[in-house]
Short mmCIF file of C-alpha atoms in Angstrom, two decimals:
data_model
loop_
_atom_site.label_atom_id
_atom_site.label_comp_id
_atom_site.label_asym_id
_atom_site.label_seq_id
_atom_site.Cartn_x
_atom_site.Cartn_y
_atom_site.Cartn_z
CA MET A 3 83.11 11.79 140.42
CA GLU A 4 80.06 13.99 140.79
CA GLN A 5 81.81 15.96 143.52
CA LYS A 6 84.81 16.58 141.26
CA GLU A 7 82.59 17.80 138.40
CA TYR A 8 80.80 20.07 140.86
CA GLN A 9 84.09 21.62 141.91
CA GLU A 10 85.32 22.12 138.34
CA GLU A 11 82.03 23.72 137.35
CA ASN A 12 82.18 26.17 140.25
CA VAL A 13 85.82 26.98 139.52
CA GLU A 14 84.91 27.74 135.91
CA VAL A 15 82.00 29.92 136.98
CA GLY A 16 84.24 31.71 139.45
CA ASN A 17 86.88 32.41 136.81
CA PHE A 18 84.28 33.65 134.33
CA GLY A 19 86.23 33.37 131.10
CA GLY A 20 83.68 35.51 129.23
CA TRP A 21 84.53 38.43 131.51
CA GLU A 22 88.17 38.28 130.52
CA ILE A 23 87.23 38.22 126.83
CA ILE A 24 85.01 41.26 126.98
CA SER A 25 87.52 43.11 129.19
CA GLN A 26 90.19 42.50 126.57
CA ARG A 27 87.79 43.69 123.89
CA MET A 28 87.15 46.95 125.76
CA LYS A 29 90.90 47.44 126.19
CA GLU A 30 91.48 47.03 122.46
CA ALA A 31 88.54 49.33 121.65
CA ASN A 32 89.97 52.06 123.86
CA LYS A 33 93.36 51.64 122.18
CA ILE A 34 91.78 51.97 118.71
CA THR A 35 89.91 55.09 119.82
CA ALA A 36 93.11 56.58 121.27
CA ASN A 37 94.94 55.99 117.96
CA TYR A 38 92.07 57.66 116.07
CA ILE A 39 92.23 60.65 118.43
CA ASP A 40 96.00 60.94 117.84
CA LEU A 41 95.35 60.93 114.07
CA LEU A 42 92.80 63.74 114.38
CA LYS A 43 95.17 65.74 116.58
CA GLN A 44 97.93 65.48 113.98
CA VAL A 45 95.55 66.44 111.16
CA ALA A 46 94.20 69.42 113.12
CA SER A 47 97.73 70.56 114.01
CA ALA A 48 98.89 70.30 110.39
CA MET A 49 95.84 72.17 109.04
CA ASP A 50 96.17 74.89 111.68
CA THR A 51 99.88 75.38 110.95
CA PHE A 52 99.23 75.42 107.20
CA GLY A 53 96.34 77.88 107.51
CA ARG A 54 98.22 80.29 109.77
CA ALA A 55 101.20 80.19 107.42
CA LEU A 56 98.93 81.11 104.48
CA ILE A 57 97.34 83.96 106.45
CA LYS A 58 100.74 85.34 107.50
CA THR A 59 102.10 85.07 103.96
CA ALA A 60 99.07 86.82 102.47
CA ARG A 61 99.11 89.64 105.03
CA ASP A 62 102.87 90.18 104.84
CA SER A 63 103.00 90.18 101.03
CA ARG A 64 103.46 93.51 99.24
CA LEU A 65 102.40 93.86 95.62
CA PRO A 66 104.79 95.77 93.32
CA ASP A 67 103.77 99.36 92.59
CA MET A 68 104.40 98.94 88.88
CA GLU A 69 101.38 96.68 88.45
CA HIS A 70 98.12 98.41 87.55
CA GLY A 71 94.72 97.87 86.01
CA GLU A 72 93.17 94.41 85.83
CA LEU A 73 96.45 92.67 86.56
CA LYS A 74 96.79 94.47 89.88
CA ALA A 75 93.13 93.63 90.67
CA SER A 76 93.89 89.96 89.92
CA LEU A 77 96.89 90.00 92.24
CA LEU A 78 94.78 91.55 94.99
CA ALA A 79 92.10 88.90 94.45
CA ALA A 80 94.74 86.17 94.61
CA ARG A 81 96.14 87.53 97.86
CA THR A 82 92.64 87.80 99.36
CA SER A 83 91.77 84.27 98.24
CA VAL A 84 94.96 82.90 99.80
CA GLU A 85 94.11 84.61 103.08
CA TYR A 86 90.56 83.21 103.01
CA TRP A 87 91.99 79.80 102.17
CA GLY A 88 94.23 79.96 105.23
CA GLN A 89 91.33 81.09 107.45
CA ASP A 90 89.17 78.22 106.18
CA SER A 91 91.98 75.81 107.00
CA VAL A 92 92.24 77.21 110.53
CA ASP A 93 88.45 76.94 110.97
CA ALA A 94 88.53 73.33 109.77
CA ALA A 95 91.31 72.59 112.27
CA ASP A 96 89.18 74.09 115.07
CA ALA A 97 86.23 71.89 114.05
CA ILE A 98 88.44 68.78 114.10
CA THR A 99 89.79 69.84 117.50
CA THR A 100 86.20 69.93 118.77
CA GLU A 101 85.78 66.32 117.62
CA VAL A 102 89.02 65.42 119.40
CA THR A 103 87.73 66.99 122.63
CA GLN A 104 84.47 65.02 122.48
CA LEU A 105 86.23 61.74 121.76
CA SER A 106 88.83 62.38 124.46
CA GLN A 107 86.10 62.96 127.04
CA TYR A 108 84.43 59.69 126.07
CA LEU A 109 87.75 57.82 126.17
CA THR A 110 88.58 59.15 129.64
CA GLN A 111 85.15 58.12 130.92
CA ALA A 112 85.39 54.68 129.29
CA LYS A 113 88.82 54.05 130.83
CA LEU A 114 87.54 54.98 134.30
CA ILE A 115 84.53 52.66 133.92
CA CYS A 116 86.72 49.81 132.72
CA LYS A 117 89.16 50.34 135.57
CA HIS A 118 86.39 50.43 138.20
CA ALA A 119 84.68 47.38 136.69
CA LYS A 120 87.95 45.47 136.62
CA GLU A 121 88.61 46.24 140.29
CA GLN A 122 85.08 45.21 141.30
CA ALA A 123 85.28 42.05 139.22
CA LYS A 124 88.61 41.12 140.74
CA GLN A 125 87.19 41.63 144.25
CA ARG A 126 84.09 39.56 143.56
CA GLN A 127 86.06 36.83 141.85
CA GLN A 128 88.24 36.66 144.94
CA GLN A 129 85.10 36.32 147.09
CA VAL A 130 83.87 33.48 144.88
CA ARG A 131 87.20 31.68 145.17
CA GLU A 132 87.20 32.22 148.92
CA GLY A 133 83.70 30.80 149.16
CA MET A 134 84.81 27.80 147.11
CA ARG A 135 87.69 27.18 149.50
CA ARG A 136 85.31 27.36 152.46
CA VAL A 137 83.04 24.81 150.83
CA GLN A 138 85.94 22.49 150.15
CA GLN A 139 87.25 22.89 153.71
CA ALA A 140 83.79 22.24 155.20
CA GLN A 141 83.36 19.25 152.92
CA ARG A 142 86.66 17.75 154.06
CA GLU A 143 85.73 18.42 157.70
CA SER A 144 82.34 16.75 157.23
CA GLN A 145 83.94 13.69 155.64
CA LYS A 146 86.41 13.51 158.51
CA LYS A 147 83.58 13.64 161.09
CA LEU A 148 81.63 10.99 159.23
CA GLN A 149 84.69 8.76 159.21
CA GLU A 150 85.10 9.28 162.94
CA LEU A 151 81.42 8.44 163.42
CA MET A 152 81.83 5.25 161.46
CA ASP A 153 84.86 4.32 163.54
CA LYS A 154 82.91 5.00 166.76
CA GLU A 155 80.00 2.86 165.54
CA THR A 156 82.36 0.06 164.63
CA ASN A 157 84.01 0.25 168.05
CA LYS A 158 80.59 0.24 169.76
CA LEU A 159 79.54 -2.86 167.86
CA ARG A 160 82.81 -4.54 168.80
CA VAL A 161 82.27 -3.70 172.48
CA ASP A 162 78.65 -4.84 172.34
CA SER A 163 79.67 -8.15 170.84
CA LYS A 164 82.18 -8.90 173.61
CA PRO A 165 80.64 -11.35 176.11
CA ASP A 166 82.80 -10.10 178.94
CA ALA A 167 82.25 -6.38 178.25
CA LYS A 168 81.85 -4.36 181.38
CA PRO A 169 78.94 -1.93 181.77
CA LYS A 170 81.38 0.94 182.11
CA GLU A 171 82.93 0.12 178.72
CA LEU A 172 79.47 -0.14 177.14
CA GLU A 173 78.51 3.25 178.56
CA LYS A 174 81.73 4.81 177.34
CA ALA A 175 81.29 3.44 173.82
CA LEU A 176 77.70 4.66 173.76
CA GLN A 177 78.68 8.20 174.79
CA ALA A 178 81.46 8.28 172.18
CA GLY A 179 78.96 7.28 169.51
CA VAL A 180 76.57 10.04 170.58
CA ARG A 181 79.34 12.62 170.46
CA SER A 182 80.40 11.41 167.02
CA VAL A 183 76.86 11.74 165.73
CA GLU A 184 76.62 15.31 167.04
CA ALA A 185 80.02 16.22 165.55
CA ALA A 186 78.99 14.75 162.20
CA LYS A 187 75.76 16.74 162.24
CA GLU A 188 77.65 19.92 163.10
CA ALA A 189 80.17 19.33 160.33
CA GLU A 190 77.39 18.71 157.84
CA LEU A 191 75.65 21.90 158.96
CA GLN A 192 78.89 23.86 158.49
CA HIS A 193 79.28 22.33 155.06
CA LYS A 194 75.75 23.37 154.17
CA ASP A 195 76.35 26.91 155.41
CA ALA A 196 79.55 27.13 153.37
CA VAL A 197 77.69 25.97 150.26
CA ASN A 198 74.95 28.55 150.85
CA PHE A 199 77.53 31.31 151.39
CA HIS A 200 79.35 30.29 148.23
CA ASN A 201 76.14 30.25 146.22
CA ALA A 202 75.17 33.69 147.54
CA VAL A 203 78.57 35.15 146.60
CA LEU A 204 78.38 33.40 143.25
CA ASN A 205 74.95 34.86 142.57
CA GLU A 206 76.20 38.33 143.43
CA TRP A 207 79.16 37.86 141.10
CA CYS A 208 76.92 36.60 138.31
CA SER A 209 74.56 39.55 138.75
CA TYR A 210 77.44 42.01 138.71
CA ALA A 211 79.01 40.30 135.72
CA HIS A 212 75.71 40.43 133.85
CA SER A 213 75.34 44.12 134.67
CA GLY A 214 78.97 44.70 133.66
CA PHE A 215 78.40 42.92 130.36
CA ASN A 216 75.47 45.22 129.64
CA THR A 217 77.53 48.28 130.60
CA PHE A 218 80.40 47.21 128.36
CA GLN A 219 78.04 46.48 125.51
CA ASN A 220 76.39 49.88 125.85
CA LYS A 221 79.77 51.63 126.00
CA GLU A 222 80.97 49.73 122.95
CA GLU A 223 77.82 50.60 121.00
CA HIS A 224 78.21 54.23 122.05
CA ARG A 225 81.88 54.19 121.04
CA VAL A 226 81.17 52.74 117.60
CA ARG A 227 78.36 55.25 117.07
CA LEU A 228 80.58 58.10 118.27
CA VAL A 229 83.46 57.14 115.99
CA ARG A 230 81.10 56.69 113.04
CA ASP A 231 79.50 60.10 113.62
CA SER A 232 82.93 61.65 114.06
CA LEU A 233 84.13 60.20 110.76
CA TRP A 234 80.99 61.51 109.11
CA ARG A 235 81.55 65.00 110.47
CA ILE A 236 85.23 64.92 109.49
CA ALA A 237 84.17 63.94 105.96
CA ASN A 238 81.74 66.89 105.89
CA ILE A 239 84.45 69.26 107.16
CA CYS A 240 86.88 68.10 104.46
CA SER A 241 84.16 68.31 101.82
CA LEU A 242 83.20 71.85 102.84
CA PHE A 243 86.87 72.83 102.92
CA ALA A 244 87.32 71.45 99.40
CA VAL A 245 84.26 73.39 98.16
CA GLN A 246 85.60 76.62 99.67
CA LEU A 247 88.99 75.96 98.13
CA ASP A 248 87.35 75.50 94.71
CA GLN A 249 85.53 78.81 95.21
CA HIS A 250 88.79 80.62 95.99
CA GLN A 251 90.48 79.09 92.95
CA GLU A 252 87.52 80.05 90.78
CA SER A 253 87.71 83.65 92.00
CA ILE A 254 91.38 83.76 90.98
CA ARG A 255 90.60 82.23 87.57
CA THR A 256 87.78 84.71 87.02
CA ALA A 257 90.04 87.63 87.91
CA LEU A 258 92.73 86.38 85.53
CA ILE A 259 90.26 86.00 82.65
CA HIS A 260 89.53 89.75 82.74
CA VAL A 261 93.20 90.65 82.25
CA ASP A 262 93.79 92.14 78.76
CA VAL A 263 97.41 91.14 78.15
CA ALA A 264 97.92 93.46 75.14
CA LYS A 265 96.47 96.45 76.95
CA GLU A 266 98.45 95.80 80.12
CA LEU A 267 101.67 95.38 78.12
CA SER A 268 101.18 98.53 76.06
CA THR A 269 100.38 100.56 79.17
CA TRP A 270 103.43 99.21 80.94
CA VAL A 271 105.64 100.01 77.97
CA ALA A 272 104.22 103.55 77.76
CA ILE A 273 104.97 104.15 81.43
CA HIS A 274 108.39 102.55 81.63
CA LYS A 275 109.93 103.22 78.24
CA THR A 276 111.59 106.33 79.68
CA LEU A 277 113.98 104.02 81.46
CA GLN A 278 116.18 104.50 78.39
CA THR A 279 118.07 107.70 79.20
CA PRO A 280 118.26 110.04 76.20
CA PRO A 281 120.78 112.89 75.96
CA ILE A 282 119.82 115.94 77.98
CA PRO A 283 118.82 118.71 75.54
CA LEU A 284 120.18 122.28 75.57
CA VAL A 285 117.89 125.20 76.28
CA TYR A 286 118.36 128.51 74.45
CA THR A 287 118.31 131.47 76.78
CA PRO A 288 118.50 135.01 75.32
CA ILE A 289 121.44 137.01 76.55
CA ALA A 290 120.50 140.32 78.14
CA ARG A 291 122.01 143.47 76.63
CA SER A 292 123.54 144.45 79.93
CA SER A 293 125.58 141.27 79.92
CA LEU A 294 126.91 141.48 76.35
CA ASN A 295 130.40 141.97 77.67
CA THR A 296 130.19 138.90 79.88
CA PRO A 297 132.64 136.33 78.71
CA SER A 298 131.12 133.48 76.87
CA ALA A 299 132.99 131.09 79.14
CA SER A 300 130.53 131.94 81.94
CA PHE A 301 127.78 130.06 80.13
CA SER A 302 127.93 126.32 80.03
CA THR A 303 126.62 124.44 77.06
CA SER A 304 125.24 121.65 79.19
CA ALA A 305 121.61 121.35 80.18
CA ARG A 306 122.55 121.40 83.82
CA SER A 307 124.40 124.76 83.57
CA THR A 308 121.57 126.19 81.48
CA LEU A 309 119.06 125.20 84.14
CA THR A 310 121.24 126.82 86.76
CA GLU A 311 121.43 130.04 84.79
CA VAL A 312 117.67 130.10 84.33
CA SER A 313 117.20 129.65 88.04
CA GLU A 314 119.69 132.42 88.86
CA ASP A 315 118.11 134.81 86.34
CA SER A 316 114.68 134.22 87.84
CA ASP A 317 115.93 134.99 91.32
CA SER A 318 118.28 137.96 90.55
CA SER A 319 116.90 141.43 90.23
CA GLY A 320 117.55 143.35 87.04
CA ARG A 321 117.72 140.21 84.88
CA SER A 322 115.01 138.80 82.61
CA SER A 323 113.27 135.43 83.46
CA PRO A 324 111.94 132.78 81.04
CA ILE A 325 108.42 133.57 79.95
CA PRO A 326 105.88 130.79 80.83
CA LEU A 327 104.31 129.27 77.74
CA TYR A 328 101.20 127.61 79.22
CA LYS A 329 99.86 125.68 82.19
CA ALA A 330 99.81 121.87 81.99
CA ARG A 331 99.07 118.79 84.11
CA ALA A 332 101.10 115.61 84.69
CA LEU A 333 99.61 112.49 83.08
CA TYR A 334 101.82 109.91 84.83
CA GLN A 335 104.16 109.65 87.74
CA PHE A 336 107.82 110.42 86.99
CA SER A 337 110.89 110.08 89.24
CA ALA A 338 113.84 112.41 88.63
CA ARG A 339 117.12 110.64 87.90
CA SER A 340 119.44 113.66 87.90
CA GLU A 341 119.61 117.18 89.28
CA SER A 342 118.40 118.65 85.98
CA GLU A 343 115.13 116.68 86.13
CA VAL A 344 112.13 117.17 88.37
CA SER A 345 109.78 114.51 89.81
CA LEU A 346 106.08 114.47 88.97
CA THR A 347 102.98 112.91 90.49
CA GLU A 348 99.95 111.97 88.47
CA GLY A 349 97.54 114.93 88.13
CA GLN A 350 100.07 117.51 89.38
CA SER A 351 99.66 121.08 88.05
CA LEU A 352 102.74 122.74 86.51
CA VAL A 353 103.83 125.49 84.09
CA VAL A 354 105.65 124.71 80.84
CA MET A 355 108.52 127.14 80.46
CA ASP A 356 110.03 125.83 77.23
CA VAL A 357 109.55 122.92 74.83
CA CYS A 358 113.06 121.82 73.99
CA ASN A 359 112.18 119.01 71.59
CA ALA A 360 109.66 116.22 71.13
CA GLU A 361 111.11 114.29 74.08
CA TRP A 362 111.77 116.83 76.83
CA SER A 363 110.13 119.99 78.21
CA LEU A 364 111.28 122.52 80.78
CA VAL A 365 108.64 123.00 83.47
CA ARG A 366 108.16 124.83 86.75
CA THR A 367 106.22 123.09 89.54
CA ASN A 368 103.78 124.82 91.89
CA THR A 369 106.59 124.97 94.45
CA GLY A 370 108.81 126.96 92.03
CA VAL A 371 111.20 124.13 91.13
CA LEU A 372 112.54 124.17 87.56
CA GLY A 373 113.49 120.98 85.77
CA PHE A 374 113.11 118.77 82.71
CA VAL A 375 110.41 116.15 82.33
CA PRO A 376 109.46 113.83 79.44
CA SER A 377 107.06 115.65 77.10
CA LYS A 378 104.78 112.59 76.90
CA PHE A 379 104.26 112.67 80.67
CA ILE A 380 102.40 116.02 80.57
CA THR A 381 99.41 117.32 78.65
CA ALA A 382 100.32 118.32 75.09
CA ALA A 383 97.85 121.25 74.96
CA PRO A 384 97.49 124.21 77.32
CA VAL A 385 95.13 123.71 80.26
CA SER A 386 92.61 126.52 80.77
CA THR A 387 92.81 128.16 84.18
#
């Protein structure tokens, strides 16, 4: 009974159930860490894609030329804030990627340690089981030799008790008993050596298992601390990103507050009300005396033919040209919509040739081009030279 308990105890020690438990725990811990790393990778990828899309959208956007004043400044601020927002998102993604790199390095190292420890443990467990088999084999051999010794002793006693036993038989039985005793001693010595070998292997396994337990515990503590610190840094990154986002939104709100809606609307109306096309006025041009006999059909009553005649008179020798009234300057930009009109740029110098009515004026640009422009788009009073 004691021998059986001894064997079961050694088998249990050789199997080392605690080692399997902690190995399974390390495997699960590595799996949890790998899932956390995958989550961070997805978050970093999403933030990087989102940030780069914002940056591209902000840089590719073109604000309409019609906007001006505080409204245009607000749009510029909004575009700049969107670009900064995208850059902050990209920076946050880079910071999370750094965390992923650190955790991935730890996970790779932990997997290698677990794999090496598992291989060593398997090898040492096999040595323990082999030692146990040697002990059991030596124990069976010792029992067999003892049984043979007992049989030899019994045979010797039987021979000794025979009254007609011959001396040769007595000598033979005596030698067989001596050999049995020596064989039993040798078997017992082998059994003892097997037990010592098994105990030595078992001690080595226990020492390695104890060291492995400490290594696993240290790696698990390091993993928990690493994940905790990583979560803390991720929380700080998200918090900083939220603060920066609030700052960008506040800059847009501040820019919008300064927009005077009434002023912007009135300015827009003043600039764009000429989109309604009024009738083109006629321009009176005195007829030269030398051309009194010219048929009246040669003069068109339209503003376009009048402008053509003025241009021809100014270029032909012997004919009178329109007399400039005064020099003026363009107040706003104006785009010509017909051949009888002329385009202006803000601040452009020009010469007023004739004031047709309150809406239109005939002007000559510094390049010598004649055409009509809205009277409200140029200075109402002469500009001193």
